[in-house]
XYZ file of C-alpha atoms in Angstrom:
154
model
C -0.518 5.534 -19.911
C 1.656 2.750 -18.650
C 3.718 2.001 -15.574
C 7.389 1.112 -15.342
C 8.548 -2.507 -15.347
C 9.591 -2.177 -11.679
C 6.111 -0.935 -10.730
C 4.470 -3.660 -12.820
C 6.617 -6.298 -11.083
C 5.602 -4.951 -7.672
C 1.961 -4.932 -8.733
C 2.188 -8.622 -9.728
C 2.869 -9.424 -6.045
C -0.430 -7.860 -4.997
C -3.891 -9.344 -4.531
C -5.794 -9.674 -7.848
C -8.254 -6.944 -6.784
C -5.382 -4.505 -6.218
C -3.901 -5.516 -9.556
C -7.210 -4.779 -11.264
C -7.622 -1.440 -9.474
C -4.145 -0.058 -10.047
C -3.974 -1.257 -13.635
C -7.113 0.834 -14.199
C -5.627 3.784 -12.290
C -2.393 3.586 -14.330
C -4.454 3.719 -17.527
C -5.707 7.167 -16.469
C -2.764 8.779 -14.655
C 0.941 8.229 -14.127
C 1.833 6.323 -10.960
C 4.689 4.431 -9.389
C 4.213 1.428 -7.097
C 6.726 1.893 -4.295
C 5.981 -1.199 -2.252
C 3.829 -4.306 -2.177
C 4.804 -7.405 -0.157
C 7.138 -6.478 2.680
C 9.168 -8.999 4.699
C 10.146 -8.818 8.366
C 13.354 -6.798 7.882
C 11.709 -4.238 5.588
C 8.683 -3.904 7.892
C 10.837 -3.367 10.977
C 12.972 -0.820 9.115
C 9.821 1.063 8.056
C 8.698 0.998 11.707
C 12.070 2.275 12.942
C 11.977 5.142 10.405
C 8.444 6.105 11.489
C 6.912 5.227 8.110
C 4.529 2.757 9.748
C 3.014 2.314 13.181
C 2.995 -1.503 13.184
C 5.496 -4.324 13.469
C 5.810 -7.295 11.144
C 2.685 -9.445 10.973
C 0.366 -6.521 11.689
C 0.571 -4.863 8.266
C -1.372 -5.641 5.128
C 2.011 -5.453 3.331
C 3.224 -8.602 5.133
C 1.105 -11.094 3.220
C 1.317 -13.020 -0.037
C -0.311 -11.808 -2.124
C 0.126 -8.241 -0.831
C -3.096 -6.824 0.567
C -1.691 -3.284 0.482
C 0.302 -1.147 -1.915
C 2.204 2.105 -1.540
C 1.475 4.162 -4.644
C 2.664 7.643 -5.624
C 1.678 10.022 -8.385
C 4.432 10.882 -10.830
C 6.581 12.827 -10.594
C 7.095 11.847 -6.937
C 7.092 14.953 -4.741
C 7.425 14.536 -0.967
C 7.224 18.289 -0.285
C 4.255 20.011 1.313
C 2.964 21.026 -2.119
C 3.340 17.424 -3.272
C 0.598 16.476 -0.801
C -1.927 17.971 -3.225
C -0.805 15.481 -5.883
C -1.358 12.599 -3.448
C -4.808 13.972 -2.583
C -5.682 14.256 -6.277
C -4.533 10.683 -6.915
C -6.681 9.364 -4.066
C -9.778 11.522 -4.493
C -9.938 11.789 -8.290
C -8.551 8.418 -9.395
C -8.099 5.612 -6.848
C -11.276 5.972 -4.775
C -13.667 6.654 -7.676
C -12.202 3.836 -9.787
C -12.368 1.457 -6.795
C -16.031 2.405 -6.294
C -16.781 1.855 -9.990
C -15.070 -1.558 -9.897
C -16.678 -2.394 -6.532
C -13.283 -2.959 -4.904
C -13.320 -2.252 -1.148
C -10.332 -0.001 -0.533
C -9.070 2.039 2.420
C -6.608 4.866 1.964
C -3.885 5.626 4.519
C -4.768 9.319 4.334
C -8.307 8.533 5.537
C -8.105 5.549 7.895
C -11.569 6.157 9.368
C -13.028 6.488 5.847
C -15.004 9.647 6.620
C -13.571 11.613 3.640
C -11.898 14.117 6.010
C -8.125 13.995 5.593
C -7.302 16.343 8.463
C -8.590 14.236 11.363
C -6.059 11.390 11.219
C -3.354 10.952 13.870
C -1.124 9.227 11.315
C -1.426 9.937 7.612
C 0.117 7.515 5.123
C -0.667 9.174 1.801
C 0.787 6.459 -0.511
C -0.892 3.551 1.319
C -3.950 1.741 -0.098
C -5.270 -1.537 1.302
C -8.176 -3.865 0.711
C -10.770 -3.316 3.424
C -11.110 -4.923 5.848
C -7.596 -6.184 5.224
C -7.590 -8.797 8.003
C -10.367 -10.720 6.251
C -8.127 -10.927 3.169
C -5.122 -11.829 5.365
C -7.047 -14.817 6.725
C -6.980 -16.245 3.189
C -3.326 -15.326 2.502
C 0.056 -16.396 3.847
C 2.408 -14.360 5.994
C 5.448 -13.473 3.879
C 8.519 -15.267 5.165
C 11.904 -15.194 3.485
C 13.666 -18.557 3.426
C 16.321 -18.914 6.098
C 19.860 -19.610 4.961
C 22.996 -20.977 6.613
C 23.189 -20.927 10.401
C 19.848 -19.117 10.705
C 18.136 -22.348 9.605
C 19.460 -24.157 12.680
C 17.805 -21.798 15.195
């Protein structure tokens, strides 16, 4: 199996360990990479919409290379029944492949990493991050878009 060019381009912005993991996952099941590196405006929009609980600078998506990815099984299904597809992707593909490759990963559906998906206050089914992400962030750069025009003078 392969992934789309858009997904492959998003994956290229991720940490090499995430690239290795999700290339292996894509070889076994169909996925789409929804998001990798996220700038200030995109992070704040995600916060405003309730898709994240953190502001810019406090997300593993805000670094270069990206320390987190949002990944969905294909076809994308956001309905209640679609949750089973996300669970299958995480439990049967991402987590076992990460373990086999010895890549430390944390899934947004299981923040406390206890394998119980029903005890989380906030579930982010598409989210996967290197764990602990802040140790990877210490070796990365915060993603900043270049300022243009009058913004540069501030």
